[in-house]
Each structure stands twice: as structure tokens, then as C-alpha cells.
Short mmCIF file of C-alpha atoms in Angstrom, two decimals:
data_model
loop_
_atom_site.label_atom_id
_atom_site.label_comp_id
_atom_site.label_asym_id
_atom_site.label_seq_id
_atom_site.Cartn_x
_atom_site.Cartn_y
_atom_site.Cartn_z
CA MET A 1 -9.88 9.36 -146.52
CA THR A 2 -7.62 7.99 -143.75
CA ILE A 3 -6.58 10.32 -140.94
CA SER A 4 -4.03 9.86 -138.17
CA ASN A 5 -4.04 11.96 -135.03
CA GLY A 6 -0.25 11.96 -134.94
CA GLY A 7 0.02 8.67 -133.08
CA SER A 8 -1.01 5.16 -133.93
CA ALA A 9 -4.73 5.88 -133.89
CA LYS A 10 -6.19 6.12 -137.37
CA TYR A 11 -9.70 6.42 -138.69
CA VAL A 12 -11.43 6.67 -142.02
CA ILE A 13 -14.05 9.22 -143.03
CA GLU A 14 -16.67 7.52 -145.21
CA SER A 15 -19.71 8.62 -147.14
CA GLY A 16 -22.81 6.98 -145.73
CA LEU A 17 -23.22 4.68 -142.76
CA ARG A 18 -22.30 1.00 -142.68
CA PRO A 19 -25.28 -1.32 -142.04
CA GLU A 20 -23.55 -2.84 -139.02
CA HIS A 21 -23.23 0.62 -137.46
CA ARG A 22 -26.89 1.57 -137.73
CA ALA A 23 -27.87 0.64 -134.16
CA GLN A 24 -24.79 2.26 -132.63
CA ALA A 25 -25.36 5.43 -134.66
CA ALA A 26 -28.93 5.59 -133.35
CA ARG A 27 -27.68 5.29 -129.78
CA GLY A 28 -24.97 7.88 -130.38
CA TYR A 29 -27.43 10.32 -131.90
CA TRP A 30 -29.76 9.96 -128.94
CA GLN A 31 -26.95 10.38 -126.41
CA ALA A 32 -25.81 13.55 -128.17
CA PHE A 33 -29.24 15.14 -128.51
CA SER A 34 -31.32 13.59 -125.73
CA ARG A 35 -31.46 16.81 -123.75
CA LYS A 36 -33.16 18.54 -126.66
CA LEU A 37 -35.33 15.59 -127.68
CA ARG A 38 -36.19 13.99 -124.33
CA TYR A 39 -39.81 15.15 -124.38
CA PRO A 40 -40.58 14.73 -128.10
CA LEU A 41 -38.92 11.30 -128.41
CA GLY A 42 -38.27 9.88 -124.93
CA PRO A 43 -38.13 7.56 -123.12
CA GLU A 44 -34.68 6.41 -124.19
CA GLN A 45 -35.54 2.90 -125.38
CA LYS A 46 -38.32 4.11 -127.65
CA ALA A 47 -36.30 7.12 -128.83
CA ILE A 48 -33.41 4.93 -129.97
CA ALA A 49 -35.86 2.55 -131.68
CA PHE A 50 -37.43 5.47 -133.54
CA VAL A 51 -34.10 6.97 -134.62
CA GLU A 52 -32.83 3.59 -135.80
CA ARG A 53 -36.07 3.09 -137.74
CA VAL A 54 -35.97 6.40 -139.63
CA LEU A 55 -32.29 7.28 -140.13
CA GLN A 56 -31.15 7.45 -143.75
CA PRO A 57 -27.55 6.21 -144.18
CA ASP A 58 -27.10 8.03 -147.50
CA HIS A 59 -27.57 11.36 -145.71
CA ALA A 60 -24.62 10.84 -143.39
CA ILE A 61 -20.85 10.87 -143.31
CA SER A 62 -19.25 8.60 -140.74
CA ALA A 63 -15.92 8.05 -139.02
CA VAL A 64 -14.67 4.47 -138.66
CA SER A 65 -11.57 3.27 -136.84
CA SER A 66 -8.87 1.19 -138.53
CA SER A 67 -10.38 -1.85 -136.79
CA GLY A 68 -13.89 -1.09 -138.11
CA ASP A 69 -15.39 0.49 -134.99
CA PHE A 70 -17.95 3.27 -135.37
CA LEU A 71 -16.54 6.57 -134.05
CA GLY A 72 -19.12 9.18 -135.03
CA ALA A 73 -21.23 10.68 -137.77
CA ALA A 74 -22.43 13.91 -139.28
CA GLY A 75 -25.90 13.97 -140.77
CA PHE A 76 -27.26 16.37 -143.33
CA LYS A 77 -30.53 17.39 -144.93
CA THR A 78 -31.28 18.07 -148.58
CA PRO A 79 -34.52 18.50 -150.53
CA ASN A 80 -34.33 14.72 -151.11
CA GLY A 81 -34.35 13.73 -147.46
CA SER A 82 -32.52 13.99 -144.15
CA PHE A 83 -30.38 11.87 -141.85
CA ILE A 84 -33.17 11.71 -139.26
CA GLY A 85 -36.46 11.93 -141.09
CA GLY A 86 -39.54 9.80 -140.76
CA GLU A 87 -43.26 10.23 -141.18
CA PHE A 88 -46.23 10.20 -138.81
CA ASP A 89 -46.61 6.46 -139.33
CA ASP A 90 -43.06 5.93 -138.05
CA LEU A 91 -43.99 7.78 -134.86
CA ARG A 92 -47.22 5.75 -134.60
CA GLN A 93 -45.38 2.45 -134.96
CA VAL A 94 -43.11 3.28 -132.03
CA TYR A 95 -45.32 5.42 -129.74
CA GLY A 96 -48.89 4.52 -130.66
CA LEU A 97 -51.51 6.83 -132.15
CA PHE A 98 -51.92 9.23 -129.21
CA GLY A 99 -48.19 9.39 -128.48
CA ALA A 100 -47.44 10.04 -132.13
CA ALA A 101 -49.97 12.89 -132.30
CA TRP A 102 -48.48 15.10 -129.58
CA ARG A 103 -44.89 14.12 -130.31
CA GLY A 104 -45.40 15.04 -133.94
CA LEU A 105 -46.49 18.52 -132.90
CA LEU A 106 -43.39 19.00 -130.74
CA VAL A 107 -41.01 17.67 -133.39
CA SER A 108 -42.53 19.97 -136.01
CA THR A 109 -41.44 23.02 -134.01
CA LEU A 110 -37.81 22.00 -134.61
CA GLU A 111 -38.17 21.48 -138.35
CA ARG A 112 -35.99 23.64 -140.57
CA ALA A 113 -36.56 24.33 -144.25
CA CYS A 114 -33.81 23.29 -146.68
CA GLU A 115 -33.11 26.15 -149.07
CA ASN A 116 -31.84 25.81 -152.62
CA GLY A 117 -28.06 25.74 -152.84
CA THR A 118 -27.71 24.93 -149.16
CA LEU A 119 -26.66 21.77 -147.34
CA LEU A 120 -28.30 21.77 -143.92
CA MET A 121 -26.46 20.00 -141.13
CA ASP A 122 -28.64 17.46 -139.33
CA GLY A 123 -26.52 16.67 -136.30
CA ILE A 124 -22.87 15.78 -135.66
CA PHE A 125 -21.74 13.51 -132.83
CA VAL A 126 -18.64 11.61 -131.76
CA GLU A 127 -18.45 8.49 -129.60
CA PRO A 128 -16.93 9.12 -126.15
CA GLN A 129 -13.84 6.98 -126.80
CA ALA A 130 -13.03 8.97 -129.95
CA ARG A 131 -13.20 12.48 -128.52
CA GLY A 132 -10.00 14.49 -128.68
CA LEU A 133 -8.83 12.75 -131.87
CA GLY A 134 -10.11 15.42 -134.26
CA VAL A 135 -13.02 13.29 -135.42
CA GLY A 136 -15.59 16.07 -135.11
CA THR A 137 -13.46 18.49 -137.12
CA ALA A 138 -12.79 15.85 -139.77
CA LEU A 139 -16.51 15.13 -140.09
CA LEU A 140 -17.25 18.84 -140.42
CA HIS A 141 -14.62 19.18 -143.16
CA ALA A 142 -16.16 16.19 -144.93
CA ILE A 143 -19.60 17.81 -144.77
CA MET A 144 -18.20 20.95 -146.39
CA GLY A 145 -16.46 18.86 -149.02
CA HIS A 146 -19.68 17.00 -149.76
CA ALA A 147 -21.51 20.29 -150.22
CA ALA A 148 -18.86 21.57 -152.62
CA ASN A 149 -18.83 18.30 -154.59
CA SER A 150 -22.64 18.51 -154.82
CA GLU A 151 -22.28 22.01 -156.33
CA LEU A 152 -23.99 23.64 -153.37
CA GLN A 153 -22.99 27.13 -152.34
CA ARG A 154 -23.13 26.97 -148.56
CA VAL A 155 -23.44 24.86 -145.43
CA ARG A 156 -25.92 25.91 -142.77
CA LEU A 157 -26.26 24.69 -139.20
CA ASP A 158 -28.00 25.64 -135.97
CA VAL A 159 -26.16 25.55 -132.65
CA ILE A 160 -27.99 25.88 -129.33
CA ASP A 161 -26.93 28.15 -126.50
CA THR A 162 -26.13 25.22 -124.20
CA ASN A 163 -23.39 23.95 -126.55
CA PRO A 164 -20.68 26.64 -126.55
CA ARG A 165 -17.91 24.17 -127.47
CA ALA A 166 -19.64 23.33 -130.73
CA ARG A 167 -20.16 26.98 -131.53
CA ALA A 168 -16.48 27.68 -130.90
CA LEU A 169 -15.56 24.90 -133.36
CA TYR A 170 -17.87 26.28 -136.03
CA GLU A 171 -16.49 29.78 -135.59
CA ARG A 172 -12.91 28.50 -135.94
CA GLU A 173 -13.96 26.80 -139.17
CA GLY A 174 -15.29 30.05 -140.62
CA PHE A 175 -19.02 29.79 -139.95
CA VAL A 176 -20.66 33.16 -139.35
CA VAL A 177 -23.84 34.02 -137.48
CA GLN A 178 -26.89 34.76 -139.61
CA ASP A 179 -29.73 34.78 -137.13
CA VAL A 180 -30.63 33.96 -133.52
CA LYS A 181 -33.99 32.35 -132.81
CA LYS A 182 -35.58 32.39 -129.36
CA LEU A 183 -37.61 29.44 -128.19
CA GLY A 184 -39.67 31.46 -125.74
CA LEU A 185 -42.14 29.43 -123.69
CA ALA A 186 -40.95 26.19 -125.31
CA ALA A 187 -37.45 26.56 -123.84
CA PRO A 188 -38.09 24.28 -120.80
CA ILE A 189 -39.37 21.53 -123.10
CA PHE A 190 -36.28 21.42 -125.29
CA GLY A 191 -33.65 22.43 -122.75
CA PHE A 192 -32.29 25.50 -124.53
CA SER A 193 -33.36 29.11 -124.96
CA THR A 194 -31.87 30.18 -128.29
CA ALA A 195 -30.60 28.59 -131.49
CA THR A 196 -28.01 30.43 -133.54
CA GLU A 197 -28.10 29.93 -137.30
CA MET A 198 -24.60 29.86 -138.81
CA ILE A 199 -23.53 29.67 -142.45
CA LYS A 200 -20.30 29.07 -144.34
CA GLN A 201 -19.82 29.53 -148.08
CA VAL A 202 -18.07 26.59 -149.76
#
């Protein structure tokens, strides 16, 4: 699918992630979510190495410019895997045994179960130079289309209280609030206090 923003700028929304974009996608993911993941996965160099190691291209939809530049991606989770997955051994390879042990505990607090009939969003991010072109909205529409084509009934996502712009986008696109989860004493670790679960039927 090729999209123009009304001017000369065009981009394509693609299923998956091109191999040559893997490293840039890892950096983009970290830049988008580093505030939330700085303690479980930081420092930056190791975090990007871990994300690049574990990301699954077949659980992503990406935006690519007409010249082949990576512009952003939306990841998703299904019972068969997730965009950013990984096992304990992946943590150990990057952080060592001790580092993997306590990081694994922190990461596990952010895990979300994937219910039957539901596509679970696993992060959406847009490169700085592509913001304002409608890339984020196009990726969100593609996620909903993927869910419908996969014969799933709904798309679910969590948006944190420090990201009101994202929540406003989701509300405009018809997502409705299902639940609000408080982080409590863990809030200073992850940099947010509440996560709002939102769902849209497709």
C-alpha cells in the first residue's frame, strides 16, 4: 500500500520488516520506549543489542519511504510470538547471568497475556524525520487490517499516562477504555503510574 501525504512525500506500508532495517528498527524501538525500559534493559548500547537480537520481523508492519528508508513500525503479539520477545538466554547473552536474572524479573512485570481472538499491539513508533506525515495512523490502520485479515475479533493495546498524544490518536480511531492498571511502587522504575487498556473491535 502506497500512501502520499498530499505532497511529493510517499511511503509504503509493508508486512514484516526488511532485513536491512533491523538495526534501525531496534534503535527506533529503544528511542520510543527507553523511558519505560531504561532500568530493565539499559544502558542504551546493550538495550539496542538485545532488541535487535530478539525482534521478530514477521510480527511487525513497517513504513518505508519511496527511496527505501525506514520510517517506522508497529509490532504485535499473537499466541505464536511477539515483535519483541526473547528468552532468558537472550538476556544472559547480552547482560550476563546476574544481569539477566534481575532484568528478567522486571521485564516479567510488563508481560501481557494474549487472549484468543485478540491481536495485541507490541509497540508503535515513527522515526523523527517522518513525524507529521500520517505514518503512525497508517501503521495503526494496517494493524487493524491485519487483525481482520487474520480473522481476529479485536485489537488491544496499552497506553501509559505519560503519552497523552498516543491516547488521543487511539480514541480518534475508535479504541475504547477497558481497564486502568496502576503500577504502584514500581512507577518510579518504569517512569509511568498507570497503563490504560484500550480495545477496538475489527
